[in-house]
PDB file of C-alpha atoms in Angstrom:
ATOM      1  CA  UNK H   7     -15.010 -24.408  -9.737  1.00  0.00           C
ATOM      2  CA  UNK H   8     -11.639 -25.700  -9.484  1.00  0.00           C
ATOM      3  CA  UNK H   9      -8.577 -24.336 -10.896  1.00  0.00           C
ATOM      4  CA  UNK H  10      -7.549 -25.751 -14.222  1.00  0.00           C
ATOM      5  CA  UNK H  11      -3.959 -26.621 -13.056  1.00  0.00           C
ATOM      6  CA  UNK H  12      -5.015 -28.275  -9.860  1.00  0.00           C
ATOM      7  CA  UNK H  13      -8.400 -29.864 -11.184  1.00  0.00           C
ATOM      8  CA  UNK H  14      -8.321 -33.862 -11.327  1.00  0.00           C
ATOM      9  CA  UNK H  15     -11.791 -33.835 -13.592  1.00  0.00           C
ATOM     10  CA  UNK H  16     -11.659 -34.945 -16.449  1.00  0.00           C
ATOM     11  CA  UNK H  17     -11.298 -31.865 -19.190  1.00  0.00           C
ATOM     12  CA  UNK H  18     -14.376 -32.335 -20.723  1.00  0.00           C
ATOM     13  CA  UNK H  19     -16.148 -32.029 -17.389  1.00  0.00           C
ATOM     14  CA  UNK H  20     -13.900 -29.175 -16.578  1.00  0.00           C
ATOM     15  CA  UNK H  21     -15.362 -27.487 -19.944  1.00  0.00           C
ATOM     16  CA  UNK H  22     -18.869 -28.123 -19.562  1.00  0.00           C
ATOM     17  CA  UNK H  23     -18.423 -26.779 -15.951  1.00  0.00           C
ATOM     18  CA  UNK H  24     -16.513 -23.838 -17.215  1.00  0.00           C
ATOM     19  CA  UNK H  25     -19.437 -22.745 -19.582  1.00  0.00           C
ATOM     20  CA  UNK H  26     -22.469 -23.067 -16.277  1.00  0.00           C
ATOM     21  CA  UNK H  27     -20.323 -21.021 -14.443  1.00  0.00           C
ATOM     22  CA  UNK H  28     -19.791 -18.215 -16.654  1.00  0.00           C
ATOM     23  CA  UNK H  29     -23.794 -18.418 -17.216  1.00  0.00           C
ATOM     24  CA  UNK H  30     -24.822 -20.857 -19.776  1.00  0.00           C
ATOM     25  CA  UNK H  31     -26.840 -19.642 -22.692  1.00  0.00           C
ATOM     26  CA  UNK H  32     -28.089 -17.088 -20.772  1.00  0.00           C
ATOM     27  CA  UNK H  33     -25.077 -14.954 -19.756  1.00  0.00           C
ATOM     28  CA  UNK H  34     -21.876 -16.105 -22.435  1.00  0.00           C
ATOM     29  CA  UNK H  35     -21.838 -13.191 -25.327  1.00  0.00           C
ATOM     30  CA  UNK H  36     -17.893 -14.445 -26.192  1.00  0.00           C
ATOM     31  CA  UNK H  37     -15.494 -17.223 -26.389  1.00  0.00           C
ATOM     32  CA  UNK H  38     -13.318 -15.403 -23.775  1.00  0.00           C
ATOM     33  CA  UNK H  39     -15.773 -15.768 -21.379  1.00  0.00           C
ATOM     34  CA  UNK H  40     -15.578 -19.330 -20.584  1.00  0.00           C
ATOM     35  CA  UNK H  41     -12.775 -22.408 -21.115  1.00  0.00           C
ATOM     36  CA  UNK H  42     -13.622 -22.922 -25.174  1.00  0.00           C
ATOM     37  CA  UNK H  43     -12.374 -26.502 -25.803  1.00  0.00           C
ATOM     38  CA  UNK H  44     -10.893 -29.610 -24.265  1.00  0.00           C
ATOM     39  CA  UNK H  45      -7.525 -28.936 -26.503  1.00  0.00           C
ATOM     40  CA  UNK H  46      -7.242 -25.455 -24.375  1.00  0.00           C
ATOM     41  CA  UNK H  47      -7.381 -27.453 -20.944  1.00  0.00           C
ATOM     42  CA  UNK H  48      -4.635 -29.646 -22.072  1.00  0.00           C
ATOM     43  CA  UNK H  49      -2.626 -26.681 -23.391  1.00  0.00           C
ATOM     44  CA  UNK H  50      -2.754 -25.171 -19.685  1.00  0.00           C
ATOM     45  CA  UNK H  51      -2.171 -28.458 -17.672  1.00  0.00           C
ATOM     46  CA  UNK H  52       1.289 -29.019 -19.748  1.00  0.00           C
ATOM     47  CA  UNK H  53       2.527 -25.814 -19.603  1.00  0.00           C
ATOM     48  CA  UNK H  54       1.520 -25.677 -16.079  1.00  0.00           C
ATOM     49  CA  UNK H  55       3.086 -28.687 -15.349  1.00  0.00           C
ATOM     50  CA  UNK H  56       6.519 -27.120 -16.355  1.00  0.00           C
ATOM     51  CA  UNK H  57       9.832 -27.388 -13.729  1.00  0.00           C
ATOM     52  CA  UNK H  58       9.963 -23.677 -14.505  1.00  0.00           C
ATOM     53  CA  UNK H  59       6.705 -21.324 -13.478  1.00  0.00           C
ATOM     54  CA  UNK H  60       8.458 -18.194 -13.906  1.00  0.00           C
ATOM     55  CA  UNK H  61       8.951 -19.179 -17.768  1.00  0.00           C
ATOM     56  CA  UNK H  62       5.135 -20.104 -17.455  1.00  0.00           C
ATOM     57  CA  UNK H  63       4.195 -16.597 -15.884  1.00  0.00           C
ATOM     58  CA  UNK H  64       5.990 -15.142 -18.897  1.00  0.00           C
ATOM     59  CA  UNK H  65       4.629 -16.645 -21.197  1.00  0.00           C
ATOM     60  CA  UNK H  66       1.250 -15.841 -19.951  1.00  0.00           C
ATOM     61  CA  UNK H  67       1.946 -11.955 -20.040  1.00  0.00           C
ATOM     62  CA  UNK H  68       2.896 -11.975 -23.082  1.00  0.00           C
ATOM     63  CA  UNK H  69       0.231 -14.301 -24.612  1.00  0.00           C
ATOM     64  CA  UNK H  70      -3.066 -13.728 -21.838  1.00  0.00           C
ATOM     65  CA  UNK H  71      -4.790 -10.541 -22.755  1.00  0.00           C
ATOM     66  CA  UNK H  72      -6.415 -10.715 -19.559  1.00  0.00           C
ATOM     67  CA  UNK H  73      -3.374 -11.488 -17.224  1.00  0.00           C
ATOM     68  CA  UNK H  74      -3.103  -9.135 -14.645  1.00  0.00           C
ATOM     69  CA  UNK H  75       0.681  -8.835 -15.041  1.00  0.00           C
ATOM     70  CA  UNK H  76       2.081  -5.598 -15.910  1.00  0.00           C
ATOM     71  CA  UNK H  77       5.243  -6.147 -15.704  1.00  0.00           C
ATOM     72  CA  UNK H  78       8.407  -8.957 -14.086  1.00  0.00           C
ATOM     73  CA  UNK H  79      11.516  -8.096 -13.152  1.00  0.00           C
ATOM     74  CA  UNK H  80      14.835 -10.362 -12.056  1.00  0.00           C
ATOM     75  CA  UNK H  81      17.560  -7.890 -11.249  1.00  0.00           C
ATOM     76  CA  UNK H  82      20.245  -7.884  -9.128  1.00  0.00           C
ATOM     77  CA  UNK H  83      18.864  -5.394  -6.783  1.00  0.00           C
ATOM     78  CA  UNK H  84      15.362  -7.001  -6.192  1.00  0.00           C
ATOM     79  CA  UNK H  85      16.162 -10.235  -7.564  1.00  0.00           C
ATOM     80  CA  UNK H  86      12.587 -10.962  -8.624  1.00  0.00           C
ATOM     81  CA  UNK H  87       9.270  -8.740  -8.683  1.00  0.00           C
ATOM     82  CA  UNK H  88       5.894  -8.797 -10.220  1.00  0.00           C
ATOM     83  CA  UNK H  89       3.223  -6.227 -10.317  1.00  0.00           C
ATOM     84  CA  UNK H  90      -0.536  -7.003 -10.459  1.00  0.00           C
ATOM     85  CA  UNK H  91      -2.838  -4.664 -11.771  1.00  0.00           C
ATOM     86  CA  UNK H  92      -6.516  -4.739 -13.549  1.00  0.00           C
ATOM     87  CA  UNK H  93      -6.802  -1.855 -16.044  1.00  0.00           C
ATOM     88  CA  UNK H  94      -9.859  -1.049 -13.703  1.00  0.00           C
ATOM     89  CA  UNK H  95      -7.920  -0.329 -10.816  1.00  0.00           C
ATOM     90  CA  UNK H  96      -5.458   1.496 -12.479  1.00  0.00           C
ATOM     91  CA  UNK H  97      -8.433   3.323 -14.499  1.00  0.00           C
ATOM     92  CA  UNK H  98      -9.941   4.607 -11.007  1.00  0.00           C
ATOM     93  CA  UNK H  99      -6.568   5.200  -9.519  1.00  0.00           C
ATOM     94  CA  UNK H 100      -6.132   7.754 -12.350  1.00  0.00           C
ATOM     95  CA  UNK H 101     -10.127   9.461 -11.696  1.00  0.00           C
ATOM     96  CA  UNK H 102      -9.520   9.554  -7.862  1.00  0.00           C
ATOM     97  CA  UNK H 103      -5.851   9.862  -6.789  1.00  0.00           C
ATOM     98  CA  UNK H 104      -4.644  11.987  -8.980  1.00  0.00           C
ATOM     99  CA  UNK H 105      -5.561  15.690 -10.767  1.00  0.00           C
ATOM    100  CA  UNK H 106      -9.036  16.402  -8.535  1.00  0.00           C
ATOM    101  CA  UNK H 107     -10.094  18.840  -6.383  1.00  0.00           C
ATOM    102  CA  UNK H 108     -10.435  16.401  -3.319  1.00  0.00           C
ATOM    103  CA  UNK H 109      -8.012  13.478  -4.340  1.00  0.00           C
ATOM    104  CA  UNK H 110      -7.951  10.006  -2.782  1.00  0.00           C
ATOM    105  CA  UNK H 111      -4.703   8.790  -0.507  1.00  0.00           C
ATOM    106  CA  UNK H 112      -3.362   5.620  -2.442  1.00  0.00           C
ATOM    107  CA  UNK H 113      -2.271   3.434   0.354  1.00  0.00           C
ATOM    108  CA  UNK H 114       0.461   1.414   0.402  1.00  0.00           C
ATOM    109  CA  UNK H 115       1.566  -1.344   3.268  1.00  0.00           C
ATOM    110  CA  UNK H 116       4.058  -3.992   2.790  1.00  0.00           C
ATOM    111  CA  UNK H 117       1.512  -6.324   4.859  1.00  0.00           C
ATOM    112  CA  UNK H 118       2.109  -9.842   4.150  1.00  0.00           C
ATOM    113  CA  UNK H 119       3.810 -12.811   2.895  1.00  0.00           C
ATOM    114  CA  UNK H 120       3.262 -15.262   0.486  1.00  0.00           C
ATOM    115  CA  UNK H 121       5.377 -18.289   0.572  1.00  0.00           C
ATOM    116  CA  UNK H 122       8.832 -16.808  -0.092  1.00  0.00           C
ATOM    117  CA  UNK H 123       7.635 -13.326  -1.174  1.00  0.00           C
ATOM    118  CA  UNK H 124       6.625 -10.164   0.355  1.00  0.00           C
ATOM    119  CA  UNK H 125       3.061  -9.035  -0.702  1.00  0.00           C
ATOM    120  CA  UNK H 126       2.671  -4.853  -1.176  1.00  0.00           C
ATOM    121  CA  UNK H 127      -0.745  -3.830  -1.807  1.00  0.00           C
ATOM    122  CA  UNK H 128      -2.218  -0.585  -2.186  1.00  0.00           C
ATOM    123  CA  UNK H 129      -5.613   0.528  -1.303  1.00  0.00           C
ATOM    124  CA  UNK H 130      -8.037   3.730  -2.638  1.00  0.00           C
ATOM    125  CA  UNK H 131     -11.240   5.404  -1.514  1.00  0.00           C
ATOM    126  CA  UNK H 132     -14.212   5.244  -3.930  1.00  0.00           C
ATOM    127  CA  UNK H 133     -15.549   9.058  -3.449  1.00  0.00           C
ATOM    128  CA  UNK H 134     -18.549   7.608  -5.908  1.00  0.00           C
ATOM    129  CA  UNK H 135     -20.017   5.570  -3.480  1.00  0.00           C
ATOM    130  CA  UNK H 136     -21.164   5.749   0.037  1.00  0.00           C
ATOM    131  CA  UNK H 137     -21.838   2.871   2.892  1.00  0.00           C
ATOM    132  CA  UNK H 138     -25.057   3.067   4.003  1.00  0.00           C
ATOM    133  CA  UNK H 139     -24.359   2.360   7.892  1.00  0.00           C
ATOM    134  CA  UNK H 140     -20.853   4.338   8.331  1.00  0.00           C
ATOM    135  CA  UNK H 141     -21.186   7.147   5.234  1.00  0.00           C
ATOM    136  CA  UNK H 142     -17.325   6.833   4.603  1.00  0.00           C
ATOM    137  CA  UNK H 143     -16.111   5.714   0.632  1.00  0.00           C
ATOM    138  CA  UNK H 144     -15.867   1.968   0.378  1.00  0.00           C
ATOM    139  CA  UNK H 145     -12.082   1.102  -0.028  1.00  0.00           C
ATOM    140  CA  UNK H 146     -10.710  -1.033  -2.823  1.00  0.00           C
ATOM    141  CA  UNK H 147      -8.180  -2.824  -3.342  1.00  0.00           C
ATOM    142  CA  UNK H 148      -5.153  -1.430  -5.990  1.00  0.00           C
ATOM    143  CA  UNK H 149      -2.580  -2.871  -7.868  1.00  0.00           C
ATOM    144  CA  UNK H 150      -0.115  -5.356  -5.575  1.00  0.00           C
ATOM    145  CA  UNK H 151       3.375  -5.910  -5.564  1.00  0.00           C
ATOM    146  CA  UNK H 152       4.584  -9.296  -4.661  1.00  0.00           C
ATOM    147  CA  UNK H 153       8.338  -9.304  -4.691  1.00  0.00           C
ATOM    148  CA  UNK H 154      11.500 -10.802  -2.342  1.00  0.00           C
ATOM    149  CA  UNK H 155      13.289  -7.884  -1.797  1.00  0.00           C
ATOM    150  CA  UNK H 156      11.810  -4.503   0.091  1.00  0.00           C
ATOM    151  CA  UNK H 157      14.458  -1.766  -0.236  1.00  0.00           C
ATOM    152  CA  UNK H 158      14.037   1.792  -2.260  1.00  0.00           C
ATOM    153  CA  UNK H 159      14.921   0.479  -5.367  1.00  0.00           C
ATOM    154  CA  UNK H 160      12.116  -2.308  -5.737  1.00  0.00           C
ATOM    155  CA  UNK H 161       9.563   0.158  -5.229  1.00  0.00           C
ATOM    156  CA  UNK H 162      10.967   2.512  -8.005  1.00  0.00           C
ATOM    157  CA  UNK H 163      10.126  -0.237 -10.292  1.00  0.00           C
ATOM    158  CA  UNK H 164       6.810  -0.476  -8.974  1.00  0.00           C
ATOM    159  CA  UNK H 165       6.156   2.976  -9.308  1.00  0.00           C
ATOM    160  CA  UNK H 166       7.521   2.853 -12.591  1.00  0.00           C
ATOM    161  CA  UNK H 167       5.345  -0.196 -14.220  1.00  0.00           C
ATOM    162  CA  UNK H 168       1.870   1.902 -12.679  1.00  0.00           C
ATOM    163  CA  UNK H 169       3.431   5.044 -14.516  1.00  0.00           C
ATOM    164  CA  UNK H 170       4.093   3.362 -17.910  1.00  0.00           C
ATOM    165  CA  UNK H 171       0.988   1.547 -17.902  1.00  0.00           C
ATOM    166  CA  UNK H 172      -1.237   4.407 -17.500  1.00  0.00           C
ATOM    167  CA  UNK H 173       0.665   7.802 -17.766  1.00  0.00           C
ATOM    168  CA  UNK H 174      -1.841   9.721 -15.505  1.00  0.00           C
ATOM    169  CA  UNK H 175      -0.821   8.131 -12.705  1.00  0.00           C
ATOM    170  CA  UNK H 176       2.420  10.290 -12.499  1.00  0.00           C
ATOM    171  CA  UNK H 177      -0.229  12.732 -11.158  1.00  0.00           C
ATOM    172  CA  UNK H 178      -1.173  10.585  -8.145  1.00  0.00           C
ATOM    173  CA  UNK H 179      -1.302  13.124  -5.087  1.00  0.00           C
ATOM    174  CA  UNK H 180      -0.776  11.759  -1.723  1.00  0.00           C
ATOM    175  CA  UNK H 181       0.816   8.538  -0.853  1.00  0.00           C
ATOM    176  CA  UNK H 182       0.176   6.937   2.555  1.00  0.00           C
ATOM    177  CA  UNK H 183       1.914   4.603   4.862  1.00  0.00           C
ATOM    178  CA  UNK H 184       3.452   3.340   7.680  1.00  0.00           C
ATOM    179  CA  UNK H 185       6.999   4.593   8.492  1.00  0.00           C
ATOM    180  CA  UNK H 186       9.181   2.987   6.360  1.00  0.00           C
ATOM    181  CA  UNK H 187       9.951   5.621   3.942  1.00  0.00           C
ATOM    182  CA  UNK H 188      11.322   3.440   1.204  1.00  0.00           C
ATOM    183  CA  UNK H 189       8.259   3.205  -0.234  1.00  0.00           C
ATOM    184  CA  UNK H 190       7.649   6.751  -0.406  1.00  0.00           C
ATOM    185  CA  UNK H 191      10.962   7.687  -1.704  1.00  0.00           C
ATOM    186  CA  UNK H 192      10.513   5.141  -4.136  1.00  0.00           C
ATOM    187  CA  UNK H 193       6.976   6.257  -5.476  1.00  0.00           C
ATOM    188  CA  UNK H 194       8.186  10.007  -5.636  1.00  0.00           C
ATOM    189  CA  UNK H 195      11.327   9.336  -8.503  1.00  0.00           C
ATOM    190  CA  UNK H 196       9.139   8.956 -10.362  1.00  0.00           C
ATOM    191  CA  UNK H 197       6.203  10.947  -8.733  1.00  0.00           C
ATOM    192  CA  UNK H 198       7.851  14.346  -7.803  1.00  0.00           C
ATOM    193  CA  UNK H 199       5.039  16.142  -6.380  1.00  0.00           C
ATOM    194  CA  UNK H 200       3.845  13.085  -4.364  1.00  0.00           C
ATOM    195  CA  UNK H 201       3.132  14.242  -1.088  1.00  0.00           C
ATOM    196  CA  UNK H 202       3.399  11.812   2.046  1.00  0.00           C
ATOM    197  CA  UNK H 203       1.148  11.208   5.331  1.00  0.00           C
ATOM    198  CA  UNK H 204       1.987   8.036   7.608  1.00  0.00           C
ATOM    199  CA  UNK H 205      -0.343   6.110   9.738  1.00  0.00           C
ATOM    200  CA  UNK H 206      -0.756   7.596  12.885  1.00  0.00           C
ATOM    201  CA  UNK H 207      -1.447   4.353  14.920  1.00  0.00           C
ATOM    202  CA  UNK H 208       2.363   3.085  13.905  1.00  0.00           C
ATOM    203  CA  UNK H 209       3.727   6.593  14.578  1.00  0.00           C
ATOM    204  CA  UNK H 210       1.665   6.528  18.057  1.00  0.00           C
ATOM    205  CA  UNK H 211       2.649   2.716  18.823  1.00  0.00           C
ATOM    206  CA  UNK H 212       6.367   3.280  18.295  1.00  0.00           C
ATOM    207  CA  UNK H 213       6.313   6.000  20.501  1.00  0.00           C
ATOM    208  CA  UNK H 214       4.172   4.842  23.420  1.00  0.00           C
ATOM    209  CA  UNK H 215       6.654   1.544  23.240  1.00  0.00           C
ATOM    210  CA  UNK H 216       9.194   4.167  23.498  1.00  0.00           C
ATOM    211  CA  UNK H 217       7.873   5.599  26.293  1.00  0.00           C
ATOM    212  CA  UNK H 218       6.591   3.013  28.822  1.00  0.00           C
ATOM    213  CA  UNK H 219      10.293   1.377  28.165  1.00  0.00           C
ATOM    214  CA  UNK H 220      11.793   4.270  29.284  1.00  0.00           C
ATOM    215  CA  UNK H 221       9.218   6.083  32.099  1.00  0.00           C
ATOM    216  CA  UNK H 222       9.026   4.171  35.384  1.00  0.00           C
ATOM    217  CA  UNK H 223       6.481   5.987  36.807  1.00  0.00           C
ATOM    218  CA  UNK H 224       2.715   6.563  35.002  1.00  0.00           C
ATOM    219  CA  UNK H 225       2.738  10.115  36.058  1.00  0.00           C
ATOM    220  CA  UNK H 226       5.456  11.214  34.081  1.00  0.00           C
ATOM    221  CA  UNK H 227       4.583   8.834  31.132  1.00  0.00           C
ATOM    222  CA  UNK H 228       0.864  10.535  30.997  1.00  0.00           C
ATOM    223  CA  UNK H 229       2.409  14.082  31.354  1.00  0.00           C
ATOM    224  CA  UNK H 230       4.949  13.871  28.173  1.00  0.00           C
ATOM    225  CA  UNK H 231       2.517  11.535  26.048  1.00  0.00           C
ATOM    226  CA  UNK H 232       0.270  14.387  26.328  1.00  0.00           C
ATOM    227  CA  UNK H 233       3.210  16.867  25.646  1.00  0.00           C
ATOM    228  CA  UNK H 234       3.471  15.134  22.164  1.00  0.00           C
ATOM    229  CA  UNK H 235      -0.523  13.957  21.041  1.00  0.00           C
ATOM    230  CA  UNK H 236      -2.088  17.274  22.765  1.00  0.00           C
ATOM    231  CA  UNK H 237       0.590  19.615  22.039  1.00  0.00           C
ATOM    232  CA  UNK H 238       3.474  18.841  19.562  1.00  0.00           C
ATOM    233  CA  UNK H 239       1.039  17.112  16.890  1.00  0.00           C
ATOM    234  CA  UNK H 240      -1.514  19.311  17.207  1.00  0.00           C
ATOM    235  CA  UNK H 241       0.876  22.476  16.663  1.00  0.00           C
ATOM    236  CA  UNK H 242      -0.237  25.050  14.150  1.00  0.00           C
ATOM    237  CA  UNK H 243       2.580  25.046  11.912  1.00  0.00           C
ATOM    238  CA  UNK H 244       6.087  23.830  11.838  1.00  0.00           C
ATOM    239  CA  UNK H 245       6.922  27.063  13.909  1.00  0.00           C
ATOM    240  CA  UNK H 246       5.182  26.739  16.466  1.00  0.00           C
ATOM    241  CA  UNK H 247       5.981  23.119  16.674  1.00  0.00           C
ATOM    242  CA  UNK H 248       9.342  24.002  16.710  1.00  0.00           C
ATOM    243  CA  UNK H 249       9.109  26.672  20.001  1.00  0.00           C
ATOM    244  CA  UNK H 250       6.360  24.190  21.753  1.00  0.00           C
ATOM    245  CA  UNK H 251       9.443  21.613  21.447  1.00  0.00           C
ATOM    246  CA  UNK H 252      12.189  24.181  22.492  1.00  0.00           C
ATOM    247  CA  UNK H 253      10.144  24.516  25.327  1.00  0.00           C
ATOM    248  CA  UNK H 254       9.713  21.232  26.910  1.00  0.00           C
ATOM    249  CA  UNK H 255      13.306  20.398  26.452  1.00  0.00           C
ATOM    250  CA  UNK H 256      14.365  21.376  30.134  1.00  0.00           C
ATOM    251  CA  UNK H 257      11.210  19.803  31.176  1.00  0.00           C
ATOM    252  CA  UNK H 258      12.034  16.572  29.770  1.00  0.00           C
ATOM    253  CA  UNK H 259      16.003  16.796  30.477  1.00  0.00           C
ATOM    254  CA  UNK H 260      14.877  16.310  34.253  1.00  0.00           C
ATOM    255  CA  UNK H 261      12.467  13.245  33.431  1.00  0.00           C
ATOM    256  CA  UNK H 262      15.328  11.428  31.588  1.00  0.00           C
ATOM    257  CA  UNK H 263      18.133  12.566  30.083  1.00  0.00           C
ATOM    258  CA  UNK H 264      17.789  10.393  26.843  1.00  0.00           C
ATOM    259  CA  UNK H 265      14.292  11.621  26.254  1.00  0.00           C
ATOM    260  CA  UNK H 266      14.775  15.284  24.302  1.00  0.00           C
ATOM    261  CA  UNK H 267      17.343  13.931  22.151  1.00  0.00           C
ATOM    262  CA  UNK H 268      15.686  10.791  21.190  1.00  0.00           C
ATOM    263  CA  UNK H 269      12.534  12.866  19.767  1.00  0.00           C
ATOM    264  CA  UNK H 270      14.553  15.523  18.608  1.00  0.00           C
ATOM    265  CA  UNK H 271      16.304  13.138  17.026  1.00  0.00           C
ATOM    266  CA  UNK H 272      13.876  10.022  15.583  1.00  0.00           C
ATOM    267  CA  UNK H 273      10.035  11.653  15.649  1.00  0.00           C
ATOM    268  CA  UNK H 274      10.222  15.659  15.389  1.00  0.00           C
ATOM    269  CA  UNK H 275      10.535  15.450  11.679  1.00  0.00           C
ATOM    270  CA  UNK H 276       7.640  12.624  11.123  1.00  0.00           C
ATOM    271  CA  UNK H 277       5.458  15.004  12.790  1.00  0.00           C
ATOM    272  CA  UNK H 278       6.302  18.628  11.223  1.00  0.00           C
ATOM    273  CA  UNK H 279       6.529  16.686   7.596  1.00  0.00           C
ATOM    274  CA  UNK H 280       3.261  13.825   7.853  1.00  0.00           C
ATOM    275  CA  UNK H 281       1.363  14.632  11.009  1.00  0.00           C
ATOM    276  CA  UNK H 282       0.834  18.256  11.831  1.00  0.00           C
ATOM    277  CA  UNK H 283      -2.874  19.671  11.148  1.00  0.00           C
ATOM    278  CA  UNK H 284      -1.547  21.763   7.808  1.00  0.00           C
ATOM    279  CA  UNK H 285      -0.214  18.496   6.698  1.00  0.00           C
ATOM    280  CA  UNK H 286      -3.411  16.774   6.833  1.00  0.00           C
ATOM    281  CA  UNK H 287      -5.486  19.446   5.478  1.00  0.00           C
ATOM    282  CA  UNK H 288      -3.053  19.548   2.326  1.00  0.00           C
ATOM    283  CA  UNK H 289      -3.580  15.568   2.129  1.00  0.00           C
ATOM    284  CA  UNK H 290      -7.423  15.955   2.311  1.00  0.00           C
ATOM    285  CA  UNK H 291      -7.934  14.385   5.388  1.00  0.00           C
ATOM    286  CA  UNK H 292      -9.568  17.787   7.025  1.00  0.00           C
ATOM    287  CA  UNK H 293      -8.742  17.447  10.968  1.00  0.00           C
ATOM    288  CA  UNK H 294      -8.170  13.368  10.805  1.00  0.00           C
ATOM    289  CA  UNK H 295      -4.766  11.236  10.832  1.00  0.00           C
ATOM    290  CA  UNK H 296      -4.112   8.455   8.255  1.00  0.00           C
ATOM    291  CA  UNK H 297      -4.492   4.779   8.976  1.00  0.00           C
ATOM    292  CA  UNK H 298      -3.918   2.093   6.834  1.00  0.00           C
ATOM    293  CA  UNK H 299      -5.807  -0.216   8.440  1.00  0.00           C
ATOM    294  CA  UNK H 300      -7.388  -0.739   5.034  1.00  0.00           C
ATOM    295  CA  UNK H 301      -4.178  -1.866   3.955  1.00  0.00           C
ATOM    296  CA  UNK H 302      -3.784  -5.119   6.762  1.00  0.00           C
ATOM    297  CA  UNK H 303      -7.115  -5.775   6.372  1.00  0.00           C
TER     298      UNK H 303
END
């Protein structure tokens, strides 16, 4: 059925529509659960039809029950940003991501755009259910950020409304994402013991890019990408990271002189902080690297 903004039926067609689609007699137990009178449909169509839909969106928080809204902010720093959330989603967010033996990652992925806004939306793992054909948790979709600025500060605030609108989730465990750490610095203000894991495809990506720009010749390339996915990441602890690196820097002074210094410089501490087997293990993924495919998709 159409939207009640956009429909051009006439409203008492859009009302007898409204109560098939919730079910008829069969299915409606309450008022709320279908449009209730022509006098509501005009209600919506002129406020809708207001120059200014932020004053609508407002007004809809405060007065819609069942608006997903938690909470709009216009500031200076992030000029304007609006978090989405069901209390369902922020209900299992609370049972899986946060104080459990095994706890969900919460995803997070700044993944699309909307018009003139950025679109942030964060994913979880059902541990209740199963698929039948891969036996992994189905993934579901969290509360969403859609905002126009992406530094630190705006995702404080997003942080912030999950946090006030359902105080458990300032236990959520493990935050994951791609490299831009903004996020995760913004989550942990006001999640302190959030720990972080990044996807490993971006991490692998930026480095491979890295490395074919830079090797000329396929042999070398193959020798020090296996130097840093069979070796570095795969080091025991940060110790032994740190003396497996030591160790190739002569190696890799000879292939090309930027080469030590960049990784030293850009992916040593990615790896020993989000990547490294004890890192996983801590973030519940066993042996496995993060993705946040479930994120894009």
């Amino acid at each position: 059925m159409e939207e009640i903004g956009n429909s051009k039926l006439p409203p008492r067609e859009i009302e007898q529509g409204s109560f098939q689609h919730a079910g008829g007699l069969l299915s409606v137990r309450t008022p709320a659960d279908h449009i209730r009178n022509t006098m509501q449909i005009y209600n919506v169509n002129r406020n809708r039809s207001s120059k200014d839909d932020l004053l609508w969106l407002i007004n809809r928080q405060r007065d819609d029950p069942q608006c997903p809204v938690i909470d709009i902010h216009m500031t200076k720093e992030c000029q304007l940003a609006v978090t989405l959330a069901t209390t369902e989603q922020l209900k299992y967010i609370d049972e899986f991501c946060c104080i459990r033996e095994d706890p969900m990652i919460l995803g997070i992925d700044m993944t699309y755009n909307m018009g003139s806004f950025y679109v942030t939306p964060t994913t979880f793992r059902n541990p209740q259910l199963i698929h039948q054909k891969t036996m992994v948790e189905p993934t579901l979709l969290g509360p969403t950020l859609i905002h126009t600025d992406h530094g630190e500060l705006v995702y404080r605030k997003f942080a912030a409304d999950l946090v006030n609108a359902r105080g458990g989730l300032k236990e959520i465990r493990v935050l994951g994402s791609d490299r831009a750490m903004e996020m995760f610095k913004g989550f942990q203000f006001h999640i302190p013991n959030l720990k972080h894991v990044i996807c490993y495809k971006h991490f692998k990506d930026n480095v491979e890019t890295y490395l074919r720009g830079k090797l000329s010749d396929d042999a070398s390339y193959e020798n020090v990408h296996f130097d840093i996915f069979g070796t570095l990441v795969e080091s025991p602890d940060e110790e032994a990271f740190d003396e497996s690196l030591n160790n190739l820097k002569s190696l890799w002074d000879a292939i090309h002189p930027d080469l030590f210094r960049w990784f030293e410089r850009y992916q040593a501490k990615t790896i020993k902080s989000s990547l490294l087997p004890s890192r996983r293990a801590d973030a519940g993924l066993g042996t496995d690297f993060f993705y946040n495919n479930a994120n894009e998709s």
